[in-house]
XYZ file of N, CA and C in Angstrom:
675
model
N 67.879 55.789 90.491
C 67.947 56.901 91.498
C 69.115 56.933 92.626
N 69.203 55.342 93.127
C 70.348 55.212 94.009
C 71.916 55.594 93.369
N 71.457 55.104 92.046
C 72.662 55.039 91.493
C 73.331 56.948 91.557
N 72.234 57.509 91.248
C 72.637 58.779 90.626
C 72.999 59.404 92.403
N 72.527 59.339 93.256
C 72.697 59.367 94.562
C 74.097 59.441 95.080
N 74.541 57.939 94.845
C 75.661 57.372 95.159
C 76.945 58.527 94.199
N 76.627 58.628 93.277
C 77.359 59.669 92.203
C 77.798 60.924 92.883
N 76.623 61.713 93.649
C 76.847 62.797 93.967
C 77.664 62.986 95.246
N 77.085 61.744 96.060
C 78.043 61.614 97.283
C 79.688 61.669 96.955
N 79.828 60.746 96.058
C 81.320 60.629 95.909
C 81.984 61.977 95.042
N 80.791 62.177 94.657
C 81.454 64.025 94.045
C 81.939 64.716 95.270
N 80.797 65.054 96.075
C 80.900 65.295 97.220
C 82.062 65.026 97.989
N 82.552 63.932 98.075
C 83.759 63.037 98.933
C 84.786 63.192 98.246
N 84.819 63.510 96.852
C 86.392 63.811 96.315
C 86.859 65.158 95.973
N 85.427 66.562 96.251
C 85.743 67.941 95.663
C 86.752 68.544 97.408
N 87.917 68.582 97.166
C 88.299 69.355 98.624
C 88.078 70.582 98.855
N 87.785 71.073 100.262
C 87.093 71.970 100.687
C 87.656 72.860 100.661
N 87.246 74.156 100.267
C 87.625 75.568 100.218
C 88.429 76.123 101.459
N 89.739 75.962 101.431
C 90.368 76.397 102.571
C 89.967 78.030 103.157
N 90.854 78.122 104.190
C 90.669 79.713 104.376
C 91.952 80.451 103.651
N 92.573 79.628 103.694
C 94.538 80.163 102.954
C 94.011 80.738 101.712
N 93.101 79.898 100.970
C 93.087 79.969 99.959
C 91.738 81.009 99.098
N 91.532 81.694 100.111
C 90.709 83.118 100.349
C 91.799 84.272 100.044
N 91.136 85.032 98.915
C 91.767 86.163 98.611
C 92.075 87.274 99.844
N 93.481 87.823 99.962
C 93.315 88.714 100.643
C 94.160 90.039 100.107
N 93.502 91.263 100.445
C 93.840 92.155 99.836
C 95.313 93.037 101.054
N 95.817 93.805 100.254
C 96.984 94.976 100.833
C 96.920 96.173 99.485
N 97.385 97.180 100.402
C 97.133 98.881 99.595
C 98.592 98.910 100.156
N 99.302 99.256 98.563
C 100.909 99.629 98.595
C 100.668 101.440 98.555
N 101.326 101.699 99.120
C 101.200 103.201 99.578
C 102.734 104.111 99.150
N 103.064 105.054 98.472
C 104.070 105.858 98.286
C 104.177 107.396 98.837
N 104.858 107.499 99.723
C 104.762 108.963 100.003
C 106.119 109.855 99.348
N 105.987 110.821 99.454
C 107.136 111.948 99.015
C 107.420 112.301 97.634
N 106.866 111.726 96.761
C 107.129 111.732 95.215
C 106.425 112.825 94.910
N 106.031 113.105 93.441
C 107.310 112.020 92.356
C 108.801 112.436 92.327
N 109.495 111.671 92.132
C 110.986 111.594 92.177
C 111.742 110.933 91.217
N 111.680 111.142 90.028
C 112.170 111.109 89.005
C 112.590 109.940 88.529
N 113.651 109.039 88.647
C 114.191 108.096 88.131
C 113.588 106.812 89.325
N 113.795 107.294 90.669
C 113.177 106.685 91.542
C 111.541 105.754 91.179
N 110.848 106.846 90.681
C 108.994 107.029 90.471
C 109.308 105.954 89.369
N 110.138 106.622 88.337
C 109.784 106.054 87.137
C 110.262 104.568 86.896
N 111.363 104.083 87.692
C 111.866 102.356 87.972
C 110.667 102.048 88.424
N 110.009 102.321 89.678
C 108.623 101.981 90.168
C 107.586 101.439 89.432
N 107.260 102.854 88.881
C 106.106 102.430 87.995
C 106.230 101.523 86.626
N 107.690 101.143 86.459
C 107.841 100.313 85.392
C 107.590 99.151 85.865
N 108.379 98.500 87.243
C 108.052 97.505 88.413
C 107.206 97.120 88.545
N 105.713 98.226 88.431
C 104.655 97.805 89.210
C 103.620 97.603 87.842
N 103.915 98.112 86.480
C 103.171 97.465 85.268
C 103.595 96.489 84.817
N 104.746 96.187 84.980
C 105.289 94.444 84.651
C 104.314 93.654 85.208
N 104.372 93.842 86.744
C 103.505 93.158 87.380
C 101.860 93.589 87.660
N 101.316 94.181 86.960
C 99.804 94.232 86.905
C 99.312 94.902 88.515
N 100.287 95.563 88.783
C 100.156 96.105 90.062
C 99.386 97.405 90.559
N 98.346 97.998 91.415
C 98.309 99.152 91.262
C 98.818 99.637 92.980
N 99.401 100.747 92.906
C 99.395 101.395 94.044
C 98.671 102.658 94.626
N 99.092 103.201 95.505
C 98.504 104.741 95.853
C 99.306 105.775 96.159
N 99.717 106.766 95.595
C 100.863 107.518 95.547
C 100.361 108.882 96.091
N 101.018 109.097 97.036
C 100.534 110.262 98.280
C 102.124 111.315 97.779
N 101.182 112.569 96.839
C 102.341 113.342 96.379
C 102.364 114.783 96.683
N 103.858 115.051 96.609
C 104.104 116.388 97.237
C 104.085 117.392 96.213
N 103.714 118.725 96.617
C 103.273 119.600 95.317
C 104.627 120.461 95.052
N 106.079 120.600 95.919
C 107.190 121.193 95.364
C 107.881 119.926 94.394
N 107.745 119.062 94.701
C 108.356 117.828 93.396
C 107.340 117.500 92.564
N 106.065 117.693 92.400
C 105.246 117.907 91.008
C 105.642 119.550 90.271
N 106.314 120.306 90.673
C 106.789 121.284 90.046
C 107.929 120.689 89.172
N 108.573 119.718 89.661
C 110.082 119.002 88.846
C 109.498 117.973 87.915
N 108.638 117.550 88.167
C 107.865 116.000 88.084
C 106.488 116.202 87.533
N 105.974 116.967 86.717
C 104.735 116.394 86.402
C 104.243 115.398 85.154
N 105.346 115.229 84.745
C 104.628 114.089 83.938
C 104.750 113.231 84.301
N 105.514 112.844 85.645
C 105.190 111.591 86.049
C 103.922 111.495 86.926
N 103.433 112.650 87.418
C 101.789 112.842 88.078
C 100.883 112.153 86.896
N 101.157 112.685 85.833
C 100.413 112.200 84.930
C 100.446 111.163 84.349
N 101.655 110.002 84.491
C 101.682 108.871 84.110
C 100.832 107.983 85.347
N 101.681 107.952 86.226
C 101.127 107.887 87.594
C 99.472 107.280 87.573
N 98.766 108.576 86.934
C 97.116 108.613 86.676
C 96.537 107.824 85.625
N 97.335 107.569 84.545
C 97.567 106.868 83.212
C 96.846 105.384 83.456
N 98.283 105.366 84.227
C 98.518 103.850 84.465
C 97.992 103.319 85.569
N 96.687 103.778 85.896
C 95.770 103.193 87.029
C 95.854 103.400 88.544
N 97.157 103.814 88.607
C 97.358 104.146 90.111
C 96.600 105.362 91.067
N 96.206 105.022 92.069
C 95.649 106.540 93.075
C 96.656 107.565 93.073
N 96.163 108.735 93.189
C 96.854 110.113 93.865
C 96.468 110.167 95.054
N 97.205 110.751 96.368
C 96.843 111.553 97.427
C 97.441 112.629 97.503
N 96.866 113.587 98.085
C 98.068 114.462 98.614
C 98.703 114.586 99.879
N 99.796 115.345 99.951
C 101.029 115.030 100.535
C 101.429 115.889 101.336
N 100.846 117.268 100.925
C 101.018 118.554 101.034
C 102.019 119.228 100.215
N 102.265 120.331 100.126
C 102.883 121.337 99.091
C 104.157 121.144 99.621
N 104.896 121.631 100.766
C 106.186 121.818 101.495
C 106.430 120.457 102.056
N 106.092 119.411 102.415
C 106.108 118.791 103.455
C 106.535 119.072 104.972
N 106.154 120.150 105.070
C 106.065 120.480 106.303
C 105.048 119.479 107.298
N 105.224 119.871 108.677
C 104.145 119.312 109.851
C 102.723 119.946 109.605
N 101.716 119.357 108.882
C 100.481 120.056 108.935
C 99.916 120.246 110.750
N 100.271 119.414 111.219
C 99.806 119.785 112.470
C 100.410 120.956 113.404
N 101.416 121.551 112.342
C 101.820 123.120 113.207
C 101.474 124.224 112.425
N 100.136 123.791 111.280
C 99.807 124.864 110.220
C 98.858 125.286 110.664
N 98.304 126.734 110.463
C 96.775 127.097 110.593
C 96.094 126.483 109.712
N 95.009 126.880 109.680
C 94.042 126.242 108.529
C 93.833 126.755 107.809
N 94.035 128.116 107.420
C 94.464 128.893 106.298
C 95.881 128.446 105.355
N 96.798 128.211 106.370
C 98.137 127.403 105.581
C 97.785 126.467 105.219
N 96.965 125.543 105.858
C 97.409 123.863 105.209
C 96.132 124.260 104.242
N 95.126 124.813 103.952
C 94.404 125.182 102.770
C 94.925 125.565 101.596
N 96.204 126.293 101.698
C 96.660 126.697 100.456
C 97.440 125.887 100.225
N 98.378 125.223 101.437
C 99.216 124.135 100.438
C 98.647 123.273 99.996
N 97.120 122.961 100.291
C 96.367 121.455 99.414
C 96.325 121.767 98.363
N 95.519 123.445 98.208
C 95.105 124.128 96.823
C 96.323 123.642 96.018
N 97.431 124.482 96.188
C 98.276 124.429 94.992
C 99.007 123.286 94.904
N 98.603 122.467 95.636
C 99.093 120.297 95.461
C 97.906 120.537 93.959
N 96.804 120.619 94.688
C 95.856 120.216 93.682
C 95.842 120.792 92.122
N 96.519 121.822 92.443
C 96.668 122.590 90.591
C 97.598 122.298 89.977
N 98.287 121.277 90.395
C 99.453 120.825 89.539
C 99.265 119.531 89.644
N 98.197 119.285 89.555
C 97.746 117.937 89.227
C 97.302 117.325 88.293
N 97.175 116.356 87.156
C 96.593 116.086 85.884
C 95.339 116.847 85.474
N 94.858 117.607 84.648
C 93.341 117.487 84.542
C 92.721 116.326 84.682
N 91.610 116.740 85.274
C 90.211 115.885 85.371
C 90.546 114.485 86.737
N 91.927 115.028 87.545
C 92.447 113.831 88.692
C 91.875 114.075 89.853
N 91.160 113.298 90.301
C 89.978 113.522 91.552
C 90.677 112.877 92.587
N 90.700 113.782 93.525
C 91.897 113.250 94.559
C 90.595 113.569 95.742
N 90.646 112.523 96.638
C 89.834 112.390 97.767
C 90.455 111.596 99.272
N 91.838 111.793 99.096
C 93.022 111.597 100.102
C 93.963 112.489 100.128
N 94.189 112.087 101.727
C 95.089 113.129 102.532
C 96.279 112.107 103.114
N 97.513 112.130 102.988
C 98.113 111.695 104.284
C 99.119 112.935 104.648
N 98.808 113.362 105.772
C 99.761 114.578 106.449
C 100.959 113.484 107.034
N 101.972 114.697 106.230
C 103.370 114.001 106.718
C 103.656 113.332 107.991
N 104.535 112.218 107.880
C 104.643 112.336 109.265
C 103.292 111.124 110.097
N 102.082 111.421 108.844
C 101.099 110.816 109.736
C 100.764 111.738 110.941
N 100.947 113.021 111.086
C 100.706 114.008 112.254
C 99.358 114.983 111.806
N 98.633 114.525 112.791
C 97.204 115.174 112.494
C 96.944 116.057 113.567
N 96.047 117.255 113.605
C 95.611 117.808 114.817
C 93.817 118.464 114.360
N 93.326 119.346 115.207
C 91.762 119.435 114.792
C 92.097 120.262 113.529
N 92.479 121.549 113.240
C 92.175 122.076 112.154
C 92.736 120.738 111.038
N 93.022 119.701 110.627
C 93.944 119.326 109.735
C 92.138 118.428 109.387
N 91.832 117.990 110.463
C 90.390 117.499 110.027
C 89.437 118.615 109.889
N 89.610 119.724 109.951
C 88.700 120.762 109.608
C 88.638 120.944 108.391
N 90.005 121.346 107.650
C 90.371 121.628 106.387
C 89.627 120.108 105.459
N 90.104 119.323 105.922
C 89.794 117.678 104.963
C 88.029 117.745 104.814
N 87.542 117.534 106.370
C 86.153 117.788 106.177
C 85.820 119.065 105.207
N 86.384 120.205 104.966
C 85.798 120.710 104.249
C 85.959 120.394 102.926
N 87.243 119.788 102.625
C 87.389 120.031 101.296
C 87.159 118.399 100.451
N 86.179 117.949 101.041
C 86.569 116.228 101.372
C 87.810 115.542 101.202
N 88.124 115.407 101.801
C 89.947 114.469 101.667
C 89.398 113.928 102.778
N 89.335 112.509 103.092
C 90.083 111.395 103.906
C 91.348 111.667 104.153
N 91.661 111.266 105.652
C 92.922 110.843 106.232
C 93.317 109.585 106.145
N 94.653 109.349 105.480
C 94.684 107.797 105.796
C 96.332 107.670 105.812
N 96.527 106.817 106.921
C 97.574 107.037 107.638
C 98.332 105.453 107.171
N 98.669 104.376 107.759
C 99.362 102.890 107.373
C 99.419 102.368 108.989
N 99.600 100.864 108.577
C 99.651 99.653 109.419
C 100.809 99.209 109.845
N 101.490 99.453 108.151
C 102.936 98.262 108.264
C 104.036 99.584 107.488
N 105.071 99.349 108.500
C 106.020 100.974 108.144
C 107.290 100.295 108.388
N 108.162 99.795 107.343
C 109.003 99.395 107.436
C 110.567 100.317 107.425
N 110.166 101.656 107.616
C 111.102 102.333 107.609
C 112.269 102.742 107.059
N 111.498 102.499 105.285
C 112.553 102.414 104.305
C 113.075 103.681 104.041
N 112.614 104.732 104.913
C 113.350 106.195 104.694
C 114.660 106.098 105.181
N 114.743 105.295 106.662
C 116.008 105.000 107.316
C 116.744 104.413 107.318
N 116.365 102.988 106.670
C 116.928 101.496 106.385
C 117.068 101.417 105.008
N 118.288 101.626 104.633
C 118.543 101.418 103.161
C 119.389 100.143 102.895
N 118.277 98.908 103.169
C 118.909 98.004 103.069
C 117.429 97.484 102.261
N 117.878 96.740 100.839
C 116.366 96.505 100.687
C 115.954 95.268 101.221
N 117.000 94.202 101.552
C 116.315 93.030 102.052
C 116.055 92.863 103.409
N 116.044 94.322 104.174
C 115.977 94.375 105.834
C 114.589 95.080 105.853
N 114.153 95.728 104.604
C 113.226 96.486 104.332
C 111.941 95.292 103.884
N 112.551 94.607 103.003
C 111.760 93.547 102.646
C 111.033 92.942 103.435
N 111.969 92.441 104.439
C 111.811 90.871 105.610
C 110.918 91.863 106.640
N 111.084 93.182 107.015
C 109.995 94.052 107.986
C 108.498 93.850 107.505
N 108.516 94.484 106.262
C 106.945 94.301 105.889
C 106.424 92.799 106.021
N 106.636 92.190 105.121
C 106.816 90.176 105.185
C 106.298 90.118 107.016
N 107.518 90.406 107.770
C 107.137 90.009 109.216
C 105.840 91.061 109.734
N 105.037 91.973 108.784
C 104.361 92.605 109.837
C 102.757 93.049 108.822
N 103.068 92.266 107.354
C 101.532 92.789 106.917
C 100.636 91.118 106.930
N 99.595 91.912 106.920
C 98.363 90.864 106.985
C 97.129 91.795 105.975
N 96.269 90.640 106.287
C 94.980 90.893 105.027
C 94.239 92.693 105.417
N 94.253 93.270 104.933
C 93.836 94.623 105.009
C 94.447 95.636 105.676
N 95.810 95.689 105.524
C 96.820 96.267 105.659
C 97.336 97.320 104.447
N 97.598 98.730 105.084
C 98.374 99.761 104.310
C 99.547 99.895 104.662
N 100.307 99.669 103.551
C 101.457 99.557 103.539
C 102.247 100.877 103.346
N 103.109 101.565 104.517
C 103.825 103.034 103.908
C 105.205 102.395 103.272
N 105.824 103.411 102.055
C 107.041 103.420 101.994
C 107.082 104.751 101.151
N 108.412 104.615 100.414
C 108.874 105.798 99.772
C 109.400 105.842 98.533
N 108.924 106.352 97.349
C 109.511 106.200 96.163
C 111.158 107.251 95.981
N 111.919 106.928 96.862
C 112.838 108.310 97.534
C 114.402 107.405 96.962
N 114.175 106.070 97.136
C 115.435 105.349 97.121
C 115.476 103.855 96.462
N 116.604 103.864 95.914
C 116.980 102.402 95.209
C 116.627 101.444 96.053
N 116.583 101.241 97.702
C 116.862 100.456 98.395
C 115.487 99.692 98.587
N 114.454 100.947 98.262
C 112.981 101.232 98.694
C 112.212 100.543 97.338
N 112.725 100.592 96.003
C 111.887 100.331 95.028
C 112.248 98.767 95.031
N 113.583 98.503 95.072
C 113.998 97.047 94.935
C 113.020 96.068 96.200
N 112.918 97.023 97.033
C 112.250 96.170 98.022
C 110.839 96.043 98.222
N 110.059 97.320 97.493
C 108.627 96.603 97.464
C 108.600 96.073 96.097
N 109.210 96.581 95.418
C 108.942 95.331 94.201
C 108.913 93.513 94.661
N 110.154 93.469 95.563
C 110.339 91.486 96.069
C 108.772 91.719 96.681
N 108.609 92.624 97.571
C 107.310 92.587 98.303
C 106.451 92.019 97.554
N 105.919 92.841 96.363
C 104.732 92.106 95.216
C 104.975 90.735 94.866
N 106.015 90.231 94.662
C 106.180 89.277 94.353
C 105.952 88.356 95.342
N 106.391 88.668 96.283
C 106.765 87.379 97.570
C 105.049 87.480 97.514
N 104.633 88.424 97.712
C 102.913 88.625 98.742
C 101.718 88.060 97.273
N 102.228 88.122 96.186
C 101.642 87.569 94.979
C 101.560 86.222 95.508
N 102.833 85.831 95.600
C 103.106 84.222 95.773
C 102.451 83.600 97.164
N 101.857 84.410 97.704
C 100.891 83.900 99.011
C 99.483 84.623 99.012
N 99.070 84.915 97.835
C 97.491 85.080 97.677
C 96.781 86.055 98.144
N 98.046 87.095 97.979
C 97.503 88.510 98.470
C 97.432 89.622 96.596
N 96.200 90.471 97.113
C 96.083 91.038 95.560
C 96.085 92.778 96.204
N 97.120 92.952 95.040
C 97.213 94.686 95.668
C 96.331 95.623 95.276
N 95.905 96.746 95.896
C 94.672 97.472 95.625
C 95.175 98.593 95.834
N 94.596 99.786 95.652
C 94.699 100.953 95.876
C 94.003 101.506 96.957
N 94.038 102.369 97.837
C 93.108 102.103 99.085
C 91.748 102.532 99.111
N 91.761 103.415 98.490
C 90.343 103.453 97.855
C 89.024 102.390 97.315
N 89.861 101.302 96.591
C 89.481 99.793 96.407
C 89.759 99.117 97.638
N 89.970 99.411 98.540
C 90.401 98.629 99.770
C 89.469 98.790 100.552
N 89.291 99.746 100.647
C 88.022 100.654 101.388
C 86.739 99.944 100.861
N 86.835 99.786 99.568
C 85.205 99.625 99.206
C 85.397 97.964 98.963
N 86.413 97.168 98.844
C 86.326 95.732 99.284
C 85.765 95.539 100.225
N 86.374 96.188 101.610
C 85.645 96.135 102.827
C 84.353 96.494 103.280
N 83.985 97.376 102.362
C 82.342 98.031 102.628
C 82.470 99.198 103.806
N 83.529 99.935 103.535
C 83.796 100.976 104.356
C 83.737 102.365 103.164
N 82.942 103.391 103.539
C 82.489 104.206 103.338
C 83.342 105.404 103.571
N 84.437 105.782 102.992
C 85.736 107.058 103.460
C 84.763 108.407 103.810
N 85.133 108.991 104.500
C 84.441 109.798 105.225
C 85.285 111.053 105.409
N 85.208 112.309 104.773
C 86.134 113.641 104.786
C 86.517 113.380 106.101
N 87.485 114.227 106.598
C 87.776 114.555 108.097
C 88.013 113.429 108.771
N 88.010 111.755 108.304
C 88.032 111.041 109.378
C 89.490 110.304 108.952
N 90.020 109.558 109.931
C 91.194 108.601 109.667
C 91.265 107.390 109.769
N 91.976 106.755 108.792
C 92.135 105.412 108.368
C 93.227 104.874 108.636
N 93.464 103.832 109.427
C 94.907 102.916 108.987
C 95.083 101.724 108.658
N 93.875 100.889 108.369
C 93.551 99.729 108.029
C 92.344 99.517 107.764
N 92.146 98.125 106.926
C 90.972 97.971 106.685
C 90.742 96.163 106.678
N 91.321 95.945 108.004
C 91.346 94.877 108.580
C 90.198 94.172 108.675
N 89.979 92.877 108.353
C 88.510 92.034 108.781
C 88.104 91.689 110.383
N 89.161 91.594 111.235
C 89.421 91.265 112.261
C 89.169 92.072 113.442
């Protein structure tokens, strides 16, 4: 018995403790304003190579030209959300105009695509936006990390901006509209994977944090802090 106890104690002493740093951290990578032809294609290729899923907030007027990319986004396991039809400010729209914009965009998505998320252009909301989202079963998703890749067309600067800001539970805002954004996004995926992060869709991140997304409510991140 003494030998058994000694063996157990030795095993405990030589088992390294699990540190907080080794625990999995989760982030959601999101892309606005697409789909946009070769940029979205290159991004999807890179994400597929890395077995990484993202959330795409799509515009109706772009779906008119690139419907096949929406099909690919859905087929490859990414999440699709709405970004309006025209990309005009939703805060300035009437409830009826907003509803028409969203319905027209939904009609262009692949058959069977279930959409529960909306990101208003610029993140601008208003009472009528919340009202329409509540009625249509849409949660409003903004972001907690913004590298301003639409304005800073330097892949290295965009990449470093994300790395300087990001933490567990964050929602990263980017755009599949520029070569620099695609390069930066894929480099961010590589660097954060190396640091123990996992990339999930917005809805998956909410579920991991035991958050039940509510229509008409606004969500910026899902940090445990």
